[in-house]
Amino acid sequence: MGDAFRRAESGTQLLARLEGRSSLKNLEPNLFAEEGSPVHGDVIEFHGPEGTGKTEMLYHLVARCIIPKSGGGLEVEVMFIDTDYHFDMLRLVTILEHRLEQSTEEMMKRCLGRLFLVNCNSSTQLLLTLYSLENMFCTHPSLCLLILDSISAFYWIDRSNGGESLNSQEMNLKKCANFLEKLVREHHLVLFATTQSIMQKSTNSAEGFFPLKLQSEIDADYRPYLCKSWQQMVTHRIFFSKQFNSGNSTGFTLVSCHLKKKHVAKRSFSIAECGVQF
Amino acid sequence: MAAGVVWVALKGHPLGVTRHHCSVGGPMGMLRAVCPHGPPWYPRVRYGTPWVPIPSPHRSLRFHPRSAPSHSAGAMVVLRAGLCPGLTEEMIQLLRANNIRTVVDFVSSDLEDVAQSCSLSYKALVAVRRVLLAQFSAFPTNGADLYEELKSSTAILPTGNPSLDQLLDAGLYTGEVTELAGAPGSGKTQVCLSIAASVSLGLRQHVFFLDSTGGFTASRLYQMLQARVEDKEEQVESSAGPLKAVLIDSVSAVLSPLLGGRQSEGLAIMMQLARELKTLAKEFSVAVVVTNQVTRDSSTGALKSALGRSWSFVPSTRVLLQGRAVPWEEGAAPHTACLAKSPRQPTGMQVQLDIGSDAVQEQRPVTPTP
């Protein structure tokens, strides 16, 4: 009985893998420096100070995913893990209403039915929630996007709970990062995570992380403070900042870096009623 | 989150099993049934539905109301007998011998290895793992259900000041934390009093005013109520509605002594407080308003709110108040309010506020400056 039980569990996993997850290549080409991104297994980090459009960009991605193919979207399911109660459903609905041609109740319900939302209150709960979501990825083959807003929300609380040793302070986040990597690899997902810039730029800023040629492009005050396991699994890092135009509006810029191939691209965007516009 | 453990008989379960362990919780009081022999199942049951408790072998059943999330899931919960059905004392001892002490250790370990080294039944371990995960992890909600719930529970509270309402896109939204930042004398307490008067009188809902600076004056509030409504009866009548607004004046007076220095405990306490405020706003559908001081940005010289970078992520809306009331000068700069952060409106909008002595709200022309 025990053997059959074990086989049944891996059978679902195998089926989910064989059925394959749809490609997210056309998700948002403006976010990436090279063509054909993101591919399965990519981990993209959004980094920036507050008010620079990270959460708006996430709404834009969610809207692109949940709108049906007839409306120009990708018609895939999205799992949104919200760690600081930041998610504003009413704003997402406004964006959807602007993007759908006929925004009837029925259509809206069907689009929103493709979005799953979880709220986590501590890093331990985040870890346990990730374990319990594993089952969900097996049973929903159209769930290919995982969004985590934000992964740095528990940073100060963990640091204070961990006492003196850096190891115990980072332990929870390290376990979360390791398990996220396993989830993304095994179930062929794409992970978008936001981190907040809560640290001041140090005087010898970001020297070892980027070659000098790129540093002028990235004039963001980036100082890595999360654990090494997280930093090593990130494949793309996108820096957000505000751009004060001469005219009326405030624009935003993003600088997208592919960490392995060292490609960098800089784009600007604005935020209107209908969401992010490039 | 969930801390209720109840055995119920559910008829018509798709797998045909009629006895489940249920944990109560989730954003809408969803009942989540975890059957140890199958996938979790989510019947939609709202709070208040009567359940029939069945006598079960585990006499240690308790029912708690929804406890504060931080207590049950924040600390590393140690495994002990009776934590969940199926977790016996002998099992605990065997697990402890293999260095598995907490829930996280148990959930993250490979159950096949544990079954072999502890000589426990693999099936029993899998059942316990399912139940522990159901008890301590958060539930995913479907977007459509959440939207339905929000449509019925979100309210927009008028602030009592028409130009401020225009700045905030019709008023204060429940479920969000709004920040009013300004220098001393810029009118933060007056605006808070005006909100309190408007919500308690106009909407007949309860308002919770937390004053940490001693700036709350009942006579001023009475003046505001008098200006709105002539009838004395209406002014003193206690409101019947639920709590809709929580005003905290000011949060920087409480938190700034904790910040600074090299220790991170102050920041941890601040983030914990921020988390509690946001949970309060979202779970109970209240509008939380906090007031804050301002400092100048070192590089650009612009005004920004105090309490540092980590706090700046917390409120979803931020209004900067400026203008100082100088009693002996005629034609002093009027009070202005500028929108610094908003999830719905473009930032940079600026209006004039009327925080006069009689608090009668006149229609002031709105002057949006780029």
XYZ file of C-alpha atoms in Angstrom:
648
model
C 0.000 0.000 0.000
C 2.815 2.312 0.855
C 4.531 1.698 -2.465
C 1.431 2.352 -4.512
C 0.918 5.566 -2.585
C 4.392 6.748 -3.377
C 4.009 5.898 -7.045
C 0.735 7.831 -7.253
C 2.402 10.963 -5.982
C 5.238 10.941 -8.432
C 2.797 10.033 -11.195
C 1.026 13.393 -10.917
C 4.317 15.168 -10.943
C 5.396 13.313 -14.037
C 2.165 14.136 -15.818
C 2.491 17.785 -14.966
C 5.981 17.842 -16.322
C 5.111 15.999 -19.511
C 2.185 18.248 -20.282
C 4.596 21.121 -20.242
C 4.087 24.711 -19.271
C 3.330 27.331 -21.856
C 6.051 29.642 -22.963
C 6.251 33.093 -21.431
C 8.470 34.469 -24.173
C 6.093 37.283 -25.097
C 5.399 38.341 -21.541
C 7.093 41.721 -21.745
C 10.005 42.077 -24.147
C 10.717 45.587 -22.887
C 11.819 44.231 -19.560
C 14.717 42.229 -20.864
C 17.931 43.035 -22.623
C 17.851 40.136 -25.043
C 15.224 38.330 -27.057
C 13.406 35.267 -25.956
C 13.199 36.043 -22.279
C 12.001 34.915 -19.862
C 12.535 31.202 -20.195
C 11.507 28.586 -17.691
C 13.740 28.584 -14.686
C 14.503 32.310 -14.773
C 14.484 34.257 -11.520
C 14.004 37.976 -12.007
C 14.518 40.456 -9.201
C 12.959 43.949 -9.187
C 14.939 46.315 -7.039
C 14.287 49.946 -6.236
C 13.247 52.532 -3.667
C 9.611 53.155 -2.903
C 7.339 54.769 -5.424
C 9.339 53.688 -8.460
C 6.766 51.460 -10.096
C 7.753 47.929 -9.047
C 4.291 46.909 -7.909
C 2.718 48.601 -10.950
C 4.996 46.568 -13.184
C 3.823 43.423 -11.399
C 0.198 44.376 -12.057
C 1.115 44.856 -15.712
C 2.627 41.373 -15.850
C -0.340 39.823 -14.063
C -2.752 41.524 -16.462
C -0.733 40.269 -19.465
C -0.938 36.746 -18.121
C -4.556 36.435 -17.076
C -6.199 38.133 -20.055
C -7.405 35.492 -22.519
C -5.655 34.905 -25.814
C -8.542 36.556 -27.633
C -7.805 39.760 -25.748
C -4.116 39.698 -26.486
C -2.934 38.036 -23.308
C -1.228 34.755 -22.548
C -4.110 33.027 -20.701
C -1.970 31.418 -18.033
C -2.430 31.244 -14.278
C -0.444 33.316 -11.825
C 0.404 32.687 -8.181
C 0.978 35.936 -6.273
C 2.568 35.697 -2.832
C 2.101 38.977 -0.979
C 4.209 39.402 2.137
C 3.376 42.962 3.112
C -0.312 43.371 2.259
C 0.594 45.541 -0.658
C -1.595 44.017 -3.325
C -4.447 46.277 -4.396
C -7.162 44.278 -6.109
C -9.155 47.372 -7.068
C -6.191 48.766 -8.970
C -5.739 45.483 -10.838
C -9.418 45.502 -11.758
C -9.101 49.066 -13.096
C -6.157 48.008 -15.251
C -8.077 44.982 -16.553
C -11.105 47.111 -17.373
C -8.940 49.364 -19.492
C -7.289 46.510 -21.317
C -10.263 44.306 -22.133
C -12.507 45.311 -25.005
C -15.672 44.102 -23.361
C -15.206 44.178 -19.612
C -18.305 42.295 -18.547
C -18.691 40.714 -15.128
C -18.375 37.284 -16.650
C -15.164 38.104 -18.462
C -13.702 39.771 -15.376
C -14.543 36.752 -13.223
C -12.899 34.425 -15.690
C -9.729 36.517 -15.828
C -9.519 36.920 -12.080
C -10.129 33.224 -11.678
C -6.664 32.682 -13.095
C -5.028 34.622 -10.274
C -4.217 33.046 -6.914
C -3.263 35.215 -3.982
C -1.554 34.239 -0.708
C -0.648 36.482 2.227
C 2.257 35.550 4.465
C 3.034 37.011 7.856
C 6.482 35.768 8.719
C 9.378 34.084 7.013
C 8.513 30.784 8.710
C 4.990 31.013 7.371
C 6.379 31.862 3.939
C 8.505 28.727 3.996
C 5.625 26.502 5.105
C 3.328 28.104 2.531
C 5.819 27.332 -0.226
C 5.832 23.698 0.872
C 2.060 23.516 0.783
C 1.913 25.258 -2.612
C 4.041 22.542 -4.154
C 0.966 20.394 -4.473
C -0.811 23.189 -6.275
C 1.873 23.455 -8.936
C 1.522 19.753 -9.618
C -2.214 19.948 -10.115
C -2.349 23.194 -12.128
C -0.271 22.768 -15.263
C -1.203 26.210 -16.549
C 0.305 27.888 -13.478
C 3.632 29.083 -14.783
C 4.269 32.425 -13.153
C 5.171 32.854 -9.502
C 5.361 36.386 -8.118
C 6.757 37.180 -4.675
C 6.188 40.736 -3.452
C 8.416 41.248 -1.602
C 11.062 38.858 -0.472
C 12.812 41.424 1.718
C 9.768 42.231 3.836
C 10.950 40.179 6.817
C 14.553 41.322 6.720
C 14.637 43.427 9.889
C 12.390 41.106 11.858
C 14.540 38.096 10.997
C 17.686 39.981 11.853
C 16.356 40.876 15.246
C 15.027 37.359 15.932
C 18.256 35.713 14.907
C 20.294 37.267 17.664
C 23.998 37.646 17.192
C 24.773 34.996 14.639
C 24.415 35.993 11.000
C 23.724 32.378 10.125
C 20.606 32.095 12.240
C 19.438 35.509 11.047
C 19.564 34.416 7.431
C 18.470 30.828 8.012
C 14.799 31.272 7.110
C 15.460 33.267 3.973
C 18.140 30.799 2.914
C 15.697 27.915 3.254
C 13.058 29.873 1.322
C 15.540 30.675 -1.432
C 16.684 27.049 -1.697
C 13.135 25.762 -1.842
C 12.129 28.404 -4.386
C 15.001 27.328 -6.566
C 13.846 23.709 -6.332
C 10.250 24.687 -7.173
C 11.262 26.817 -10.130
C 13.540 24.142 -11.522
C 11.255 21.146 -11.032
C 8.012 22.699 -12.167
C 9.452 24.918 -14.912
C 8.221 28.217 -13.545
C 9.368 31.788 -13.861
C 9.813 33.691 -10.605
C 9.537 37.456 -10.247
C 10.491 38.839 -6.839
C 10.754 42.409 -5.580
C 13.289 43.612 -3.084
C 13.202 47.007 -1.474
C 16.252 49.230 -1.242
C 16.325 49.769 2.462
C 20.047 50.292 2.765
C 22.052 53.398 2.047
C 24.559 53.263 -0.750
C 27.923 52.434 0.746
C 30.908 54.574 -0.194
C 32.639 51.911 -2.282
C 29.407 51.014 -3.945
C 28.819 47.850 -5.912
C 32.424 47.562 -7.009
C 32.790 43.865 -7.151
C 29.375 43.208 -8.591
C 29.473 44.896 -11.946
C 32.331 45.833 -14.253
C 33.081 49.524 -14.479
C 31.550 49.903 -17.906
C 28.162 48.931 -16.579
C 28.348 50.989 -13.430
C 27.641 54.223 -15.213
C 24.474 52.690 -16.594
C 23.325 51.582 -13.200
C 23.359 54.706 -11.129
C 21.094 53.121 -8.592
C 22.290 52.799 -5.054
C 22.318 49.053 -4.983
C 23.723 47.397 -1.944
C 23.071 43.667 -1.642
C 21.830 42.720 1.783
C 19.923 39.496 1.331
C 21.551 36.128 1.810
C 24.010 34.624 -0.659
C 21.674 31.784 -1.654
C 19.184 34.316 -2.962
C 21.750 36.404 -4.758
C 23.187 33.383 -6.501
C 19.893 32.180 -7.866
C 18.851 35.482 -9.464
C 19.324 35.427 -13.240
C 18.084 38.930 -14.094
C 18.125 42.020 -11.948
C 16.062 45.057 -12.900
C 16.630 48.398 -11.189
C 13.774 50.856 -10.984
C 14.132 54.571 -10.448
C 12.179 57.762 -10.883
C 12.977 60.142 -13.652
C 12.023 63.755 -13.236
C 10.997 65.030 -16.629
C 10.977 68.669 -17.581
C 7.284 68.455 -18.401
C 4.371 67.687 -16.169
C 4.636 63.991 -15.680
C 6.975 61.841 -13.687
C 8.558 59.131 -15.750
C 10.254 56.006 -14.521
C 13.293 54.190 -15.773
C 14.330 50.618 -15.522
C 17.747 49.184 -16.105
C 17.710 45.489 -16.846
C 20.802 43.364 -16.334
C 21.312 39.757 -17.294
C 23.695 38.637 -14.621
C 25.425 35.799 -16.428
C 25.823 37.303 -19.863
C 26.297 40.838 -18.545
C 23.831 42.412 -20.997
C 22.311 45.675 -19.895
C 19.360 47.593 -21.289
C 17.765 50.823 -20.168
C 14.126 51.639 -20.837
C 11.737 54.305 -19.642
C 8.072 53.960 -18.943
C 5.172 55.888 -17.516
C 2.202 54.878 -15.457
C -1.276 55.818 -16.610
C -4.797 54.754 -15.641
C -4.405 51.637 -17.735
C -1.131 50.661 -16.098
C 2.428 50.647 -17.294
C 3.082 52.078 -20.737
C 6.417 51.933 -22.489
C -3.697 32.270 11.131
C -5.848 29.290 11.841
C -5.965 27.847 15.288
C -9.281 26.111 15.395
C -9.341 22.338 15.325
C -12.777 20.894 14.861
C -13.975 17.520 13.700
C -17.026 17.723 11.512
C -19.083 15.359 9.503
C -19.293 16.541 5.933
C -21.664 14.744 3.693
C -21.063 14.432 0.036
C -17.318 14.757 -0.015
C -16.042 13.786 -3.448
C -13.748 11.146 -2.047
C -16.521 9.650 0.033
C -14.687 10.111 3.325
C -16.945 11.660 5.892
C -14.627 12.626 8.671
C -12.061 15.350 8.249
C -9.762 17.461 10.254
C -10.577 21.062 9.516
C -8.690 24.166 10.259
C -10.479 27.442 10.322
C -9.073 30.600 9.022
C -8.143 32.309 5.856
C -9.228 35.701 4.691
C -12.891 34.857 4.326
C -13.348 32.385 7.106
C -12.933 29.580 4.648
C -13.173 26.131 6.001
C -10.362 24.038 4.699
C -10.797 20.339 5.026
C -7.664 18.298 4.976
C -8.321 14.684 4.422
C -5.287 12.635 5.405
C -5.979 10.344 2.515
C -6.270 12.759 -0.338
C -5.742 16.264 -1.629
C -7.006 19.212 0.415
C -10.537 20.258 -0.318
C -12.068 23.675 0.167
C -15.792 23.745 0.795
C -16.998 27.305 1.006
C -18.461 27.797 4.477
C -18.797 31.211 6.025
C -18.427 31.974 9.691
C -21.565 31.410 11.666
C -22.545 28.208 9.961
C -23.384 25.773 12.717
C -21.187 22.726 12.839
C -21.904 19.486 14.528
C -18.928 18.429 16.589
C -18.356 14.736 16.627
C -16.776 13.094 19.630
C -13.362 12.106 18.517
C -10.631 10.012 20.070
C -8.566 13.130 20.540
C -10.105 14.818 23.517
C -7.760 17.776 23.313
C -9.911 19.663 20.840
C -10.139 23.354 21.351
C -11.681 26.058 19.329
C -10.015 29.432 19.210
C -11.307 32.441 17.384
C -9.007 33.661 14.674
C -5.879 34.380 16.616
C -3.356 36.999 15.645
C -1.239 35.631 12.818
C 2.104 36.524 14.320
C 1.666 34.314 17.346
C 0.939 31.048 15.712
C 3.268 31.182 12.768
C 5.939 33.646 13.756
C 7.893 31.642 16.247
C 9.427 28.326 15.337
C 6.756 25.997 16.562
C 8.164 23.025 18.401
C 6.604 19.639 17.780
C 4.678 18.327 20.730
C 2.079 15.644 21.263
C -1.409 16.754 20.425
C -0.285 19.569 18.132
C -2.193 17.795 15.435
C -4.060 14.516 15.280
C -1.735 11.658 14.600
C 1.267 13.158 16.361
C 1.804 10.915 19.348
C 4.355 11.120 22.125
C 6.324 8.098 20.857
C 6.503 9.672 17.423
C 7.839 12.886 18.938
C 10.537 11.010 20.824
C 11.652 9.100 17.743
C 11.738 12.267 15.679
C 13.690 14.113 18.328
C 16.264 11.355 18.325
C 16.785 12.146 14.662
C 17.110 15.874 15.255
C 13.647 16.862 14.074
C 12.289 19.249 16.667
C 10.229 21.933 14.968
C 7.464 21.990 12.405
C 9.828 23.434 9.816
C 12.345 20.597 10.370
C 9.601 18.032 9.899
C 8.132 19.561 6.783
C 11.443 20.102 5.059
C 12.885 16.664 5.695
C 12.658 13.773 3.272
C 9.920 11.557 4.671
C 11.249 8.358 3.139
C 14.537 8.727 5.007
C 12.735 9.648 8.190
C 10.452 6.631 7.884
C 13.444 4.371 7.530
C 15.629 5.842 10.261
C 12.839 6.305 12.793
C 11.048 3.097 11.809
C 7.735 4.887 11.509
C 5.023 4.318 8.960
C 5.536 6.419 5.838
C 1.810 6.805 5.427
C 1.404 8.151 8.958
C 4.214 10.639 8.402
C 2.670 11.870 5.173
C -0.693 12.301 6.919
C 0.899 14.303 9.738
C 2.781 16.443 7.218
C -0.440 17.282 5.380
C -2.189 18.288 8.560
C 0.723 20.394 9.827
C 0.962 22.226 6.528
C -2.752 22.909 6.566
C -2.507 24.257 10.075
C 0.502 26.526 9.747
C 0.648 27.707 6.180
C -1.400 30.390 4.507
C -4.277 29.550 2.149
C -4.295 30.725 -1.446
C -7.439 32.591 -2.444
C -8.819 32.878 -5.903
C -8.768 36.362 -7.411
C -12.452 36.280 -8.316
C -13.509 35.423 -4.750
C -11.276 38.098 -3.305
C -12.757 40.680 -5.650
C -16.286 39.759 -4.603
C -15.313 40.059 -0.974
C -13.638 43.425 -1.485
C -16.538 44.852 -3.443
C -18.788 44.355 -0.456
C -16.381 45.331 2.304
C -14.374 48.266 0.945
C -15.681 51.706 1.835
C -14.452 55.201 1.040
C -14.575 57.522 4.052
C -14.888 61.266 3.447
C -12.328 63.305 5.352
C -14.590 66.279 5.992
C -12.488 68.461 3.763
C -13.636 68.522 0.103
C -10.263 69.502 -1.373
C -8.507 66.748 0.559
C -11.133 64.301 -0.639
C -10.351 65.296 -4.180
C -6.668 64.689 -3.569
C -7.361 61.255 -2.166
C -9.700 60.224 -4.998
C -12.973 60.606 -3.075
C -11.623 59.927 0.414
C -9.861 57.438 2.633
C -10.068 53.873 1.389
C -10.572 51.162 3.973
C -8.024 48.397 3.861
C -5.135 50.828 3.392
C -2.698 52.781 5.518
C -2.617 56.509 4.696
C 0.155 58.765 5.967
C -0.089 62.497 6.662
C 3.390 63.985 6.898
C 4.214 67.530 7.821
C 6.305 69.830 9.929
C 5.023 70.846 13.372
C 2.125 73.244 12.942
C 1.242 72.178 9.433
C -2.171 70.976 10.464
C -1.858 67.195 10.863
C -3.786 67.000 14.131
C -6.464 69.311 12.759
C -6.937 67.111 9.719
C -7.150 64.034 11.968
C -9.776 65.712 14.132
C -11.692 66.673 11.023
C -11.632 63.054 9.813
C -12.796 61.858 13.224
C -15.670 64.344 13.215
C -16.677 63.493 9.675
C -16.669 59.727 10.119
C -18.357 59.623 13.497
C -20.985 62.204 12.706
C -21.509 61.878 9.002
C -21.251 58.120 8.686
C -22.125 57.110 12.248
C -19.194 54.741 12.464
C -16.762 54.307 15.310
C -13.410 56.019 15.146
C -10.413 54.992 17.211
C -8.116 57.952 17.895
C -4.748 57.088 19.367
C -2.965 60.210 20.572
C 0.710 59.923 21.429
C 1.602 63.605 21.497
C -1.096 65.100 23.707
C -2.460 67.111 20.820
C -6.012 65.886 21.012
C -8.332 68.587 22.304
C -11.937 67.696 22.929
C -13.049 71.314 22.712
C -11.713 71.616 19.191
C -13.505 68.434 18.186
C -16.692 69.782 19.719
C -16.245 72.981 17.722
C -15.978 70.977 14.540
C -19.076 68.954 15.353
C -20.967 72.144 16.131
C -20.018 73.609 12.793
C -21.405 70.601 10.974
C -24.633 69.962 12.703
C -26.798 72.307 14.711
C -28.737 69.708 16.591
C -27.135 69.139 19.960
C -28.800 65.783 20.323
C -27.110 64.458 17.247
C -23.710 65.606 18.429
C -23.585 63.644 21.629
C -25.428 60.567 20.444
C -23.100 57.610 20.355
C -22.612 56.086 16.957
C -23.895 52.632 16.300
C -21.751 51.451 13.451
C -18.672 49.257 13.440
C -15.120 50.539 13.666
C -14.108 52.043 10.373
C -11.215 54.410 11.031
C -8.134 54.207 13.203
C -6.189 57.450 13.547
C -2.728 57.403 15.084
C -1.282 60.804 15.934
C 1.625 60.515 15.714
C 3.533 57.395 14.908
C 6.892 59.125 14.636
C 6.683 60.306 18.247
C 6.525 56.677 19.309
C 9.025 55.204 16.881
C 11.811 57.762 16.473
C 13.285 57.155 19.941
C 13.761 53.526 18.929
C 15.634 54.203 15.722
C 19.206 55.199 15.224
C 22.275 53.563 16.573
C 23.682 50.315 15.335
C 21.150 47.921 16.800
C 18.467 46.667 14.512
C 15.879 46.004 17.226
C 14.322 49.414 16.729
C 13.843 48.751 13.044
C 12.440 45.308 13.790
C 9.901 46.792 16.213
C 8.964 49.414 13.645
C 8.432 46.804 10.933
C 6.422 44.636 13.320
C 4.200 47.625 14.121
C 3.836 48.355 10.422
C 2.817 44.755 9.832
C 0.196 44.918 12.593
C -1.248 48.146 11.182
C -1.543 46.702 7.707
C -3.085 43.478 9.004
C -5.580 45.559 10.977
C -6.477 47.559 7.892
C -6.855 44.583 5.555
C -8.472 41.967 7.793
C -10.983 44.238 9.483
C -11.588 46.677 6.602
C -10.643 49.822 8.463
C -8.881 52.908 7.179
C -5.701 53.488 9.145
C -4.334 57.038 9.177
C -0.934 57.804 10.701
C 0.865 61.107 11.036
C 4.577 61.542 10.648
C 7.247 64.200 10.781
C 9.261 65.381 7.792
C 12.940 65.687 7.071
C 14.871 67.011 4.138
C 16.417 64.669 1.615
C 20.204 64.998 1.808
C 20.816 64.879 -1.945
C 17.861 66.725 -3.455
C 16.746 68.917 -0.586
C 13.108 67.995 -1.062
C 10.804 67.272 1.834
C 10.257 63.669 2.635
C 8.635 61.873 5.509
C 10.674 60.816 8.514
C 11.347 57.352 9.959
C 13.643 56.284 7.165
C 13.581 54.163 4.046
C 12.056 51.039 5.509
C 9.016 52.943 6.756
C 8.573 54.673 3.399
C 7.359 51.390 1.895
C 4.607 50.947 4.463
C 1.818 53.443 3.684
C 0.039 53.124 0.358
C -0.911 56.806 0.244
C 1.138 59.733 1.472
C 0.051 63.366 1.745
C 2.554 66.101 2.572
C 1.068 69.007 4.482
C 2.720 72.392 4.413
C 2.015 75.841 5.674
C 2.370 77.268 9.095
C -0.364 79.059 11.025
C 1.139 82.285 12.282
C -1.510 83.991 14.349
C -0.129 87.509 14.327
C 0.614 87.750 10.634
C -2.086 88.573 8.150
C -1.898 86.863 4.811
C 0.282 84.014 6.033
C 0.847 81.130 3.644
C -2.259 78.953 3.557
C -2.082 75.289 4.330
C -1.455 73.128 1.301
C -1.569 69.423 0.824
C 0.487 67.658 -1.805
C 0.048 64.056 -2.875
C 3.389 62.298 -2.583
C 2.397 58.675 -3.082
C -0.809 57.094 -4.263
C -1.832 53.763 -5.742
C -4.494 55.410 -7.898
C -3.668 58.993 -8.728
C -0.689 60.654 -10.341
C 1.569 62.164 -7.715
C 2.355 65.845 -7.473
C -1.212 67.109 -7.198
C -1.534 69.952 -4.776
C -4.570 71.563 -3.186
C -5.254 74.243 -0.624
C -6.637 73.139 2.679
C -8.910 75.138 4.843
C -8.086 74.408 8.458
C -9.618 77.587 9.772
C -10.759 78.441 13.251
C -14.400 77.736 12.589
C -13.730 74.653 10.524
C -16.614 75.364 8.230
C -15.563 73.789 4.983
C -15.799 76.317 2.215
C -15.361 75.372 -1.365
C -11.816 76.376 -2.159
C -10.600 76.359 -5.766
C -8.291 73.480 -6.447
C -4.904 74.554 -7.769
C -3.047 71.568 -9.135
C 0.547 72.502 -9.736
C 2.786 70.376 -11.948
